[in-house]
């Protein structure tokens, strides 16, 4: 049941990316390209997502546990450090280079363009490089 | 600055659906819908969390593949990058999201909603470097 629930959430998340056209790299680039002709759409996608999630996130915390699991898991790190800022900076450069972040890339893997599959493989390779060389011992 | 291709209605509706999906994962499983963290967990492998992570990614892929087959009017796709650029971009996205513990979904949507200081800063930083990368590739080199 948990697996089915996660699939349904992923499907809805993907539909949201399709409807908002965030699965189109040119649309993302259009937002990031302030010096050219500007497409503000991405800001409204964020506003819509944050508005809905912020409300429902807080409502859920009135409960002791989620509906299908033992506890709510929030990220434990609270410190702003060089890894956070450096990692976000590196991610942003990659995001701007192609117009892809991870979610939209997986959605548009279903569109059939082999460059998207190569992008996802490169993401996996980047993750492996982190795992092998940069992960801080727990 | 000229504003072009602005689609406010579909952006807000699509964004609300994304927020609803993230809220679903939170209400049902108590997990944050951060796609790069979900990917990281899969690449690391193992653990009882593998099944839901694969299922969530499967849902994302099913949305794209399903749209292509059943609702082609939802498929908008234009990628102005060759293989070399796509490989470099992907590697930076993979490395950067793990080092910085998140991407547009985990930090940009979920973390900003939770008013996490780390996520607010990460989002400002990746927006800034994304804008800079586009400026360099489109206007200085392009």
PDB file of C-alpha atoms in Angstrom:
ATOM      1  CA  UNK A   1       0.000   0.000   0.000  1.00  0.00           C
ATOM      2  CA  UNK A   2       2.861   2.388   0.834  1.00  0.00           C
ATOM      3  CA  UNK A   3       4.376   1.621  -2.544  1.00  0.00           C
ATOM      4  CA  UNK A   4       1.110   2.302  -4.326  1.00  0.00           C
ATOM      5  CA  UNK A   5       0.670   5.566  -2.383  1.00  0.00           C
ATOM      6  CA  UNK A   6       4.188   6.694  -3.346  1.00  0.00           C
ATOM      7  CA  UNK A   7       3.497   5.844  -6.991  1.00  0.00           C
ATOM      8  CA  UNK A   8       0.287   7.911  -6.916  1.00  0.00           C
ATOM      9  CA  UNK A   9       2.115  10.877  -5.355  1.00  0.00           C
ATOM     10  CA  UNK A  10       4.861  10.627  -7.980  1.00  0.00           C
ATOM     11  CA  UNK A  11       2.256  10.468 -10.730  1.00  0.00           C
ATOM     12  CA  UNK A  12       0.449  13.576  -9.418  1.00  0.00           C
ATOM     13  CA  UNK A  13       3.777  15.380  -8.956  1.00  0.00           C
ATOM     14  CA  UNK A  14       4.623  14.546 -12.578  1.00  0.00           C
ATOM     15  CA  UNK A  15       1.232  15.742 -13.811  1.00  0.00           C
ATOM     16  CA  UNK A  16       1.851  19.009 -11.966  1.00  0.00           C
ATOM     17  CA  UNK A  17       5.194  19.371 -13.750  1.00  0.00           C
ATOM     18  CA  UNK A  18       3.513  18.659 -17.104  1.00  0.00           C
ATOM     19  CA  UNK A  19       0.613  21.077 -16.567  1.00  0.00           C
ATOM     20  CA  UNK A  20       2.966  23.835 -15.413  1.00  0.00           C
ATOM     21  CA  UNK A  21       5.303  23.005 -18.354  1.00  0.00           C
ATOM     22  CA  UNK A  22       8.269  22.663 -16.005  1.00  0.00           C
ATOM     23  CA  UNK A  23       9.076  19.451 -17.904  1.00  0.00           C
ATOM     24  CA  UNK A  24      10.054  21.727 -20.789  1.00  0.00           C
ATOM     25  CA  UNK A  25      13.696  22.869 -20.427  1.00  0.00           C
ATOM     26  CA  UNK A  26      13.078  25.915 -22.656  1.00  0.00           C
ATOM     27  CA  UNK A  27      10.410  27.116 -20.200  1.00  0.00           C
ATOM     28  CA  UNK A  28      12.858  26.887 -17.287  1.00  0.00           C
ATOM     29  CA  UNK A  29      15.584  28.665 -19.279  1.00  0.00           C
ATOM     30  CA  UNK A  30      13.021  31.343 -20.170  1.00  0.00           C
ATOM     31  CA  UNK A  31      12.668  32.067 -16.446  1.00  0.00           C
ATOM     32  CA  UNK A  32      16.397  32.021 -15.697  1.00  0.00           C
ATOM     33  CA  UNK A  33      17.196  34.262 -18.686  1.00  0.00           C
ATOM     34  CA  UNK A  34      16.703  37.674 -17.095  1.00  0.00           C
ATOM     35  CA  UNK A  35      18.756  39.415 -19.749  1.00  0.00           C
ATOM     36  CA  UNK A  36      16.604  38.155 -22.602  1.00  0.00           C
ATOM     37  CA  UNK A  37      12.858  38.022 -23.024  1.00  0.00           C
ATOM     38  CA  UNK A  38      11.602  36.899 -19.642  1.00  0.00           C
ATOM     39  CA  UNK A  39       8.997  34.238 -18.789  1.00  0.00           C
ATOM     40  CA  UNK A  40       7.955  34.615 -15.101  1.00  0.00           C
ATOM     41  CA  UNK A  41       5.913  31.368 -15.079  1.00  0.00           C
ATOM     42  CA  UNK A  42       8.318  29.385 -12.864  1.00  0.00           C
ATOM     43  CA  UNK A  43       7.816  31.871 -10.021  1.00  0.00           C
ATOM     44  CA  UNK A  44       4.075  31.174 -10.049  1.00  0.00           C
ATOM     45  CA  UNK A  45       4.678  27.422 -10.137  1.00  0.00           C
ATOM     46  CA  UNK A  46       6.765  27.801  -6.975  1.00  0.00           C
ATOM     47  CA  UNK A  47       4.132  30.064  -5.415  1.00  0.00           C
ATOM     48  CA  UNK A  48       1.352  27.572  -6.130  1.00  0.00           C
ATOM     49  CA  UNK A  49       3.356  24.616  -4.833  1.00  0.00           C
ATOM     50  CA  UNK A  50       4.598  26.405  -1.712  1.00  0.00           C
ATOM     51  CA  UNK A  51       1.139  27.791  -0.927  1.00  0.00           C
ATOM     52  CA  UNK A  52      -0.499  24.368  -0.986  1.00  0.00           C
ATOM     53  CA  UNK A  53       2.338  22.438   0.657  1.00  0.00           C
ATOM     54  CA  UNK A  54       2.965  24.980   3.446  1.00  0.00           C
ATOM     55  CA  UNK A  55      -0.670  24.751   4.547  1.00  0.00           C
ATOM     56  CA  UNK A  56      -1.035  20.961   4.318  1.00  0.00           C
ATOM     57  CA  UNK A  57       2.407  20.362   5.878  1.00  0.00           C
ATOM     58  CA  UNK A  58       1.377  22.217   9.029  1.00  0.00           C
ATOM     59  CA  UNK A  59      -2.061  20.599   9.184  1.00  0.00           C
ATOM     60  CA  UNK A  60      -0.418  17.152   9.129  1.00  0.00           C
ATOM     61  CA  UNK A  61       1.720  17.983  12.153  1.00  0.00           C
ATOM     62  CA  UNK A  62      -1.401  18.068  14.332  1.00  0.00           C
ATOM     63  CA  UNK A  63      -1.253  14.298  14.017  1.00  0.00           C
ATOM     64  CA  UNK A  64       1.240  12.100  15.883  1.00  0.00           C
ATOM     65  CA  UNK A  65       2.088  10.010  12.839  1.00  0.00           C
ATOM     66  CA  UNK A  66       1.528   9.997   9.078  1.00  0.00           C
ATOM     67  CA  UNK A  67      -1.391   7.889   7.842  1.00  0.00           C
ATOM     68  CA  UNK A  68       0.667   4.957   6.559  1.00  0.00           C
ATOM     69  CA  UNK A  69       3.944   5.124   8.435  1.00  0.00           C
ATOM     70  CA  UNK A  70       5.392   5.307  11.949  1.00  0.00           C
ATOM     71  CA  UNK A  71       6.718   8.865  12.004  1.00  0.00           C
ATOM     72  CA  UNK A  72       7.270  12.106  10.142  1.00  0.00           C
ATOM     73  CA  UNK A  73      10.864  12.390   8.901  1.00  0.00           C
ATOM     74  CA  UNK A  74      12.175  15.961   8.594  1.00  0.00           C
ATOM     75  CA  UNK A  75      15.713  16.765   7.446  1.00  0.00           C
ATOM     76  CA  UNK A  76      17.926  16.818  10.548  1.00  0.00           C
ATOM     77  CA  UNK A  77      20.567  19.277   9.412  1.00  0.00           C
ATOM     78  CA  UNK A  78      20.037  22.858  10.537  1.00  0.00           C
ATOM     79  CA  UNK A  79      23.452  24.443  10.045  1.00  0.00           C
ATOM     80  CA  UNK A  80      24.132  26.590   7.001  1.00  0.00           C
ATOM     81  CA  UNK A  81      27.604  25.474   5.923  1.00  0.00           C
ATOM     82  CA  UNK A  82      29.945  25.572   2.949  1.00  0.00           C
ATOM     83  CA  UNK A  83      28.646  22.222   1.675  1.00  0.00           C
ATOM     84  CA  UNK A  84      25.092  23.548   1.454  1.00  0.00           C
ATOM     85  CA  UNK A  85      26.064  26.769  -0.313  1.00  0.00           C
ATOM     86  CA  UNK A  86      28.678  25.136  -2.558  1.00  0.00           C
ATOM     87  CA  UNK A  87      26.385  22.250  -3.461  1.00  0.00           C
ATOM     88  CA  UNK A  88      23.486  24.590  -4.264  1.00  0.00           C
ATOM     89  CA  UNK A  89      25.821  26.736  -6.397  1.00  0.00           C
ATOM     90  CA  UNK A  90      27.021  23.680  -8.368  1.00  0.00           C
ATOM     91  CA  UNK A  91      23.458  22.406  -8.776  1.00  0.00           C
ATOM     92  CA  UNK A  92      22.304  25.811 -10.063  1.00  0.00           C
ATOM     93  CA  UNK A  93      25.016  25.894 -12.738  1.00  0.00           C
ATOM     94  CA  UNK A  94      23.985  22.429 -13.951  1.00  0.00           C
ATOM     95  CA  UNK A  95      20.315  23.468 -13.856  1.00  0.00           C
ATOM     96  CA  UNK A  96      21.001  26.550 -15.997  1.00  0.00           C
ATOM     97  CA  UNK A  97      23.217  24.666 -18.478  1.00  0.00           C
ATOM     98  CA  UNK A  98      20.420  22.402 -19.703  1.00  0.00           C
ATOM     99  CA  UNK A  99      17.213  23.663 -18.057  1.00  0.00           C
ATOM    100  CA  UNK A 100      16.744  20.401 -16.180  1.00  0.00           C
ATOM    101  CA  UNK A 101      16.445  19.626 -12.508  1.00  0.00           C
ATOM    102  CA  UNK A 102      15.916  16.033 -11.349  1.00  0.00           C
ATOM    103  CA  UNK A 103      12.090  15.822 -11.226  1.00  0.00           C
ATOM    104  CA  UNK A 104      11.350  17.268 -14.672  1.00  0.00           C
ATOM    105  CA  UNK A 105      14.192  15.205 -16.194  1.00  0.00           C
ATOM    106  CA  UNK A 106      12.574  11.973 -15.012  1.00  0.00           C
ATOM    107  CA  UNK A 107       9.145  13.060 -16.277  1.00  0.00           C
ATOM    108  CA  UNK A 108      10.510  13.977 -19.709  1.00  0.00           C
ATOM    109  CA  UNK A 109      12.478  10.713 -19.884  1.00  0.00           C
ATOM    110  CA  UNK A 110       9.117   9.430 -21.054  1.00  0.00           C
ATOM    111  CA  UNK A 111       9.062  11.788 -24.049  1.00  0.00           C
ATOM    112  CA  UNK A 112      11.599   9.753 -26.039  1.00  0.00           C
ATOM    113  CA  UNK A 113      14.540  12.153 -26.535  1.00  0.00           C
ATOM    114  CA  UNK A 114      17.745  10.137 -25.820  1.00  0.00           C
ATOM    115  CA  UNK A 115      19.524  13.272 -24.519  1.00  0.00           C
ATOM    116  CA  UNK A 116      17.233  13.150 -21.473  1.00  0.00           C
ATOM    117  CA  UNK A 117      18.278   9.566 -20.704  1.00  0.00           C
ATOM    118  CA  UNK A 118      21.914  10.605 -20.990  1.00  0.00           C
ATOM    119  CA  UNK A 119      21.202  13.528 -18.640  1.00  0.00           C
ATOM    120  CA  UNK A 120      19.642  11.208 -16.039  1.00  0.00           C
ATOM    121  CA  UNK A 121      22.590   8.797 -16.359  1.00  0.00           C
ATOM    122  CA  UNK A 122      24.980  11.729 -15.813  1.00  0.00           C
ATOM    123  CA  UNK A 123      23.001  12.736 -12.701  1.00  0.00           C
ATOM    124  CA  UNK A 124      23.401   9.193 -11.372  1.00  0.00           C
ATOM    125  CA  UNK A 125      27.134   9.360 -12.139  1.00  0.00           C
ATOM    126  CA  UNK A 126      27.403  12.681 -10.269  1.00  0.00           C
ATOM    127  CA  UNK A 127      25.631  11.118  -7.284  1.00  0.00           C
ATOM    128  CA  UNK A 128      28.065   8.174  -7.390  1.00  0.00           C
ATOM    129  CA  UNK A 129      31.046  10.540  -7.413  1.00  0.00           C
ATOM    130  CA  UNK A 130      29.608  12.137  -4.264  1.00  0.00           C
ATOM    131  CA  UNK A 131      28.964   8.773  -2.618  1.00  0.00           C
ATOM    132  CA  UNK A 132      32.439   7.444  -3.358  1.00  0.00           C
ATOM    133  CA  UNK A 133      34.462  10.523  -2.597  1.00  0.00           C
ATOM    134  CA  UNK A 134      32.629  13.307  -0.819  1.00  0.00           C
ATOM    135  CA  UNK A 135      30.111  11.814   1.576  1.00  0.00           C
ATOM    136  CA  UNK A 136      30.966  12.773   5.113  1.00  0.00           C
ATOM    137  CA  UNK A 137      31.268   9.716   7.384  1.00  0.00           C
ATOM    138  CA  UNK A 138      28.094   9.460   9.471  1.00  0.00           C
TER     139      UNK A 138
ATOM    140  CA  UNK B   1      12.716  43.680 -20.063  1.00  0.00           C
ATOM    141  CA  UNK B   2      10.049  42.121 -22.260  1.00  0.00           C
ATOM    142  CA  UNK B   3       7.772  39.453 -20.849  1.00  0.00           C
ATOM    143  CA  UNK B   4       7.078  36.527 -23.197  1.00  0.00           C
ATOM    144  CA  UNK B   5       5.407  33.107 -23.080  1.00  0.00           C
ATOM    145  CA  UNK B   6       3.952  33.849 -19.627  1.00  0.00           C
ATOM    146  CA  UNK B   7       1.388  31.156 -18.672  1.00  0.00           C
ATOM    147  CA  UNK B   8       0.147  32.245 -15.235  1.00  0.00           C
ATOM    148  CA  UNK B   9      -2.943  30.026 -14.999  1.00  0.00           C
ATOM    149  CA  UNK B  10      -1.321  26.707 -15.949  1.00  0.00           C
ATOM    150  CA  UNK B  11       1.699  27.644 -13.804  1.00  0.00           C
ATOM    151  CA  UNK B  12      -0.452  28.187 -10.702  1.00  0.00           C
ATOM    152  CA  UNK B  13      -2.601  25.090 -11.292  1.00  0.00           C
ATOM    153  CA  UNK B  14       0.425  22.898 -12.047  1.00  0.00           C
ATOM    154  CA  UNK B  15       2.241  24.328  -9.038  1.00  0.00           C
ATOM    155  CA  UNK B  16      -0.746  23.587  -6.793  1.00  0.00           C
ATOM    156  CA  UNK B  17      -0.764  19.979  -8.066  1.00  0.00           C
ATOM    157  CA  UNK B  18       2.948  19.685  -7.244  1.00  0.00           C
ATOM    158  CA  UNK B  19       2.250  21.007  -3.739  1.00  0.00           C
ATOM    159  CA  UNK B  20      -0.660  18.588  -3.370  1.00  0.00           C
ATOM    160  CA  UNK B  21       1.528  15.646  -4.437  1.00  0.00           C
ATOM    161  CA  UNK B  22       4.251  16.647  -1.968  1.00  0.00           C
ATOM    162  CA  UNK B  23       1.580  16.987   0.737  1.00  0.00           C
ATOM    163  CA  UNK B  24       0.284  13.514  -0.155  1.00  0.00           C
ATOM    164  CA  UNK B  25       3.706  11.972   0.399  1.00  0.00           C
ATOM    165  CA  UNK B  26       4.002  13.863   3.692  1.00  0.00           C
ATOM    166  CA  UNK B  27       0.520  12.921   4.962  1.00  0.00           C
ATOM    167  CA  UNK B  28       0.754   9.278   3.887  1.00  0.00           C
ATOM    168  CA  UNK B  29       4.418   8.333   4.410  1.00  0.00           C
ATOM    169  CA  UNK B  30       5.779  11.247   6.421  1.00  0.00           C
ATOM    170  CA  UNK B  31       8.506  11.877   3.836  1.00  0.00           C
ATOM    171  CA  UNK B  32       9.689  15.046   2.097  1.00  0.00           C
ATOM    172  CA  UNK B  33       9.217  14.916  -1.679  1.00  0.00           C
ATOM    173  CA  UNK B  34      12.764  15.868  -2.639  1.00  0.00           C
ATOM    174  CA  UNK B  35      13.520  14.220  -5.948  1.00  0.00           C
ATOM    175  CA  UNK B  36      17.320  14.448  -5.625  1.00  0.00           C
ATOM    176  CA  UNK B  37      17.207  12.877  -2.163  1.00  0.00           C
ATOM    177  CA  UNK B  38      14.966  10.109  -3.479  1.00  0.00           C
ATOM    178  CA  UNK B  39      17.453   9.542  -6.340  1.00  0.00           C
ATOM    179  CA  UNK B  40      20.372   9.600  -3.908  1.00  0.00           C
ATOM    180  CA  UNK B  41      18.730   6.923  -1.771  1.00  0.00           C
ATOM    181  CA  UNK B  42      18.282   4.730  -4.822  1.00  0.00           C
ATOM    182  CA  UNK B  43      21.865   5.133  -6.032  1.00  0.00           C
ATOM    183  CA  UNK B  44      23.136   4.353  -2.495  1.00  0.00           C
ATOM    184  CA  UNK B  45      20.854   1.345  -2.616  1.00  0.00           C
ATOM    185  CA  UNK B  46      19.390  -0.927  -0.004  1.00  0.00           C
ATOM    186  CA  UNK B  47      17.196  -0.186   2.982  1.00  0.00           C
ATOM    187  CA  UNK B  48      13.501  -0.530   3.507  1.00  0.00           C
ATOM    188  CA  UNK B  49      12.945   2.838   1.786  1.00  0.00           C
ATOM    189  CA  UNK B  50      13.914   1.569  -1.668  1.00  0.00           C
ATOM    190  CA  UNK B  51      10.399   0.433  -2.598  1.00  0.00           C
ATOM    191  CA  UNK B  52       8.608   3.750  -2.078  1.00  0.00           C
ATOM    192  CA  UNK B  53      11.460   5.675  -3.691  1.00  0.00           C
ATOM    193  CA  UNK B  54      11.330   3.549  -6.848  1.00  0.00           C
ATOM    194  CA  UNK B  55       7.543   3.844  -6.836  1.00  0.00           C
ATOM    195  CA  UNK B  56       7.643   7.647  -6.613  1.00  0.00           C
ATOM    196  CA  UNK B  57      10.125   7.851  -9.502  1.00  0.00           C
ATOM    197  CA  UNK B  58       7.992   5.357 -11.408  1.00  0.00           C
ATOM    198  CA  UNK B  59       5.031   7.712 -10.944  1.00  0.00           C
ATOM    199  CA  UNK B  60       7.037  10.630 -12.376  1.00  0.00           C
ATOM    200  CA  UNK B  61       8.081   8.560 -15.379  1.00  0.00           C
ATOM    201  CA  UNK B  62       4.540   7.240 -15.865  1.00  0.00           C
ATOM    202  CA  UNK B  63       3.280  10.839 -15.973  1.00  0.00           C
ATOM    203  CA  UNK B  64       5.681  11.683 -18.808  1.00  0.00           C
ATOM    204  CA  UNK B  65       5.212   8.475 -20.765  1.00  0.00           C
ATOM    205  CA  UNK B  66       1.449   8.532 -20.177  1.00  0.00           C
ATOM    206  CA  UNK B  67       1.173  12.112 -21.418  1.00  0.00           C
ATOM    207  CA  UNK B  68       3.083  11.216 -24.573  1.00  0.00           C
ATOM    208  CA  UNK B  69       0.637   8.380 -25.306  1.00  0.00           C
ATOM    209  CA  UNK B  70      -2.659   9.725 -23.981  1.00  0.00           C
ATOM    210  CA  UNK B  71      -2.415  13.507 -23.740  1.00  0.00           C
ATOM    211  CA  UNK B  72       0.174  14.775 -26.235  1.00  0.00           C
ATOM    212  CA  UNK B  73      -1.169  18.322 -25.810  1.00  0.00           C
ATOM    213  CA  UNK B  74       0.523  18.285 -22.361  1.00  0.00           C
ATOM    214  CA  UNK B  75       3.914  17.492 -23.855  1.00  0.00           C
ATOM    215  CA  UNK B  76       5.916  20.674 -24.363  1.00  0.00           C
ATOM    216  CA  UNK B  77       9.562  19.967 -24.921  1.00  0.00           C
ATOM    217  CA  UNK B  78      12.423  21.980 -26.330  1.00  0.00           C
ATOM    218  CA  UNK B  79      15.976  21.178 -25.273  1.00  0.00           C
ATOM    219  CA  UNK B  80      18.654  23.459 -26.722  1.00  0.00           C
ATOM    220  CA  UNK B  81      21.695  21.491 -25.596  1.00  0.00           C
ATOM    221  CA  UNK B  82      23.855  18.845 -27.215  1.00  0.00           C
ATOM    222  CA  UNK B  83      25.165  15.649 -25.640  1.00  0.00           C
ATOM    223  CA  UNK B  84      28.318  17.181 -24.157  1.00  0.00           C
ATOM    224  CA  UNK B  85      26.391  20.009 -22.504  1.00  0.00           C
ATOM    225  CA  UNK B  86      23.750  17.606 -21.211  1.00  0.00           C
ATOM    226  CA  UNK B  87      26.386  15.293 -19.691  1.00  0.00           C
ATOM    227  CA  UNK B  88      28.158  18.185 -17.965  1.00  0.00           C
ATOM    228  CA  UNK B  89      24.833  19.589 -16.722  1.00  0.00           C
ATOM    229  CA  UNK B  90      23.726  16.203 -15.389  1.00  0.00           C
ATOM    230  CA  UNK B  91      26.994  15.539 -13.567  1.00  0.00           C
ATOM    231  CA  UNK B  92      26.832  18.975 -11.888  1.00  0.00           C
ATOM    232  CA  UNK B  93      23.189  18.429 -10.931  1.00  0.00           C
ATOM    233  CA  UNK B  94      23.980  14.993  -9.465  1.00  0.00           C
ATOM    234  CA  UNK B  95      26.991  16.171  -7.493  1.00  0.00           C
ATOM    235  CA  UNK B  96      25.569  19.532  -6.432  1.00  0.00           C
ATOM    236  CA  UNK B  97      22.246  18.187  -5.179  1.00  0.00           C
ATOM    237  CA  UNK B  98      23.934  15.583  -2.967  1.00  0.00           C
ATOM    238  CA  UNK B  99      26.510  18.024  -1.599  1.00  0.00           C
ATOM    239  CA  UNK B 100      23.806  20.633  -1.001  1.00  0.00           C
ATOM    240  CA  UNK B 101      21.189  18.104   0.213  1.00  0.00           C
ATOM    241  CA  UNK B 102      18.434  19.034  -2.225  1.00  0.00           C
ATOM    242  CA  UNK B 103      17.130  20.571  -5.420  1.00  0.00           C
ATOM    243  CA  UNK B 104      14.149  22.583  -6.630  1.00  0.00           C
ATOM    244  CA  UNK B 105      11.651  20.183  -5.026  1.00  0.00           C
ATOM    245  CA  UNK B 106      13.291  19.378  -1.679  1.00  0.00           C
ATOM    246  CA  UNK B 107      14.692  22.859  -0.994  1.00  0.00           C
ATOM    247  CA  UNK B 108      12.685  25.043  -3.405  1.00  0.00           C
ATOM    248  CA  UNK B 109       9.195  23.726  -2.641  1.00  0.00           C
ATOM    249  CA  UNK B 110       9.232  21.674   0.572  1.00  0.00           C
ATOM    250  CA  UNK B 111      12.044  23.440   2.449  1.00  0.00           C
ATOM    251  CA  UNK B 112      10.844  26.943   1.575  1.00  0.00           C
ATOM    252  CA  UNK B 113       7.343  25.925   2.745  1.00  0.00           C
ATOM    253  CA  UNK B 114       8.799  24.765   6.062  1.00  0.00           C
ATOM    254  CA  UNK B 115      10.712  28.082   6.289  1.00  0.00           C
ATOM    255  CA  UNK B 116      13.954  26.129   6.686  1.00  0.00           C
ATOM    256  CA  UNK B 117      16.893  28.562   6.759  1.00  0.00           C
ATOM    257  CA  UNK B 118      19.053  26.039   4.879  1.00  0.00           C
ATOM    258  CA  UNK B 119      16.464  25.683   2.113  1.00  0.00           C
ATOM    259  CA  UNK B 120      15.807  29.418   1.785  1.00  0.00           C
ATOM    260  CA  UNK B 121      19.536  30.036   1.350  1.00  0.00           C
ATOM    261  CA  UNK B 122      20.045  27.050  -0.990  1.00  0.00           C
ATOM    262  CA  UNK B 123      17.132  28.221  -3.163  1.00  0.00           C
ATOM    263  CA  UNK B 124      18.520  31.760  -3.413  1.00  0.00           C
ATOM    264  CA  UNK B 125      21.961  30.371  -4.309  1.00  0.00           C
ATOM    265  CA  UNK B 126      20.844  27.923  -7.017  1.00  0.00           C
ATOM    266  CA  UNK B 127      18.545  30.535  -8.558  1.00  0.00           C
ATOM    267  CA  UNK B 128      21.477  32.974  -8.694  1.00  0.00           C
ATOM    268  CA  UNK B 129      23.959  30.513 -10.220  1.00  0.00           C
ATOM    269  CA  UNK B 130      21.279  29.198 -12.606  1.00  0.00           C
ATOM    270  CA  UNK B 131      20.655  32.751 -13.834  1.00  0.00           C
ATOM    271  CA  UNK B 132      24.422  33.274 -14.141  1.00  0.00           C
ATOM    272  CA  UNK B 133      24.869  30.017 -16.107  1.00  0.00           C
ATOM    273  CA  UNK B 134      22.119  31.018 -18.548  1.00  0.00           C
ATOM    274  CA  UNK B 135      23.621  34.487 -18.932  1.00  0.00           C
ATOM    275  CA  UNK B 136      27.040  33.030 -19.761  1.00  0.00           C
ATOM    276  CA  UNK B 137      25.770  30.359 -22.174  1.00  0.00           C
ATOM    277  CA  UNK B 138      23.112  32.469 -23.911  1.00  0.00           C
ATOM    278  CA  UNK B 139      24.609  35.929 -23.964  1.00  0.00           C
ATOM    279  CA  UNK B 140      28.388  35.689 -23.526  1.00  0.00           C
ATOM    280  CA  UNK B 141      29.119  32.449 -25.395  1.00  0.00           C
ATOM    281  CA  UNK B 142      25.914  32.053 -27.420  1.00  0.00           C
TER     282      UNK B 142
END
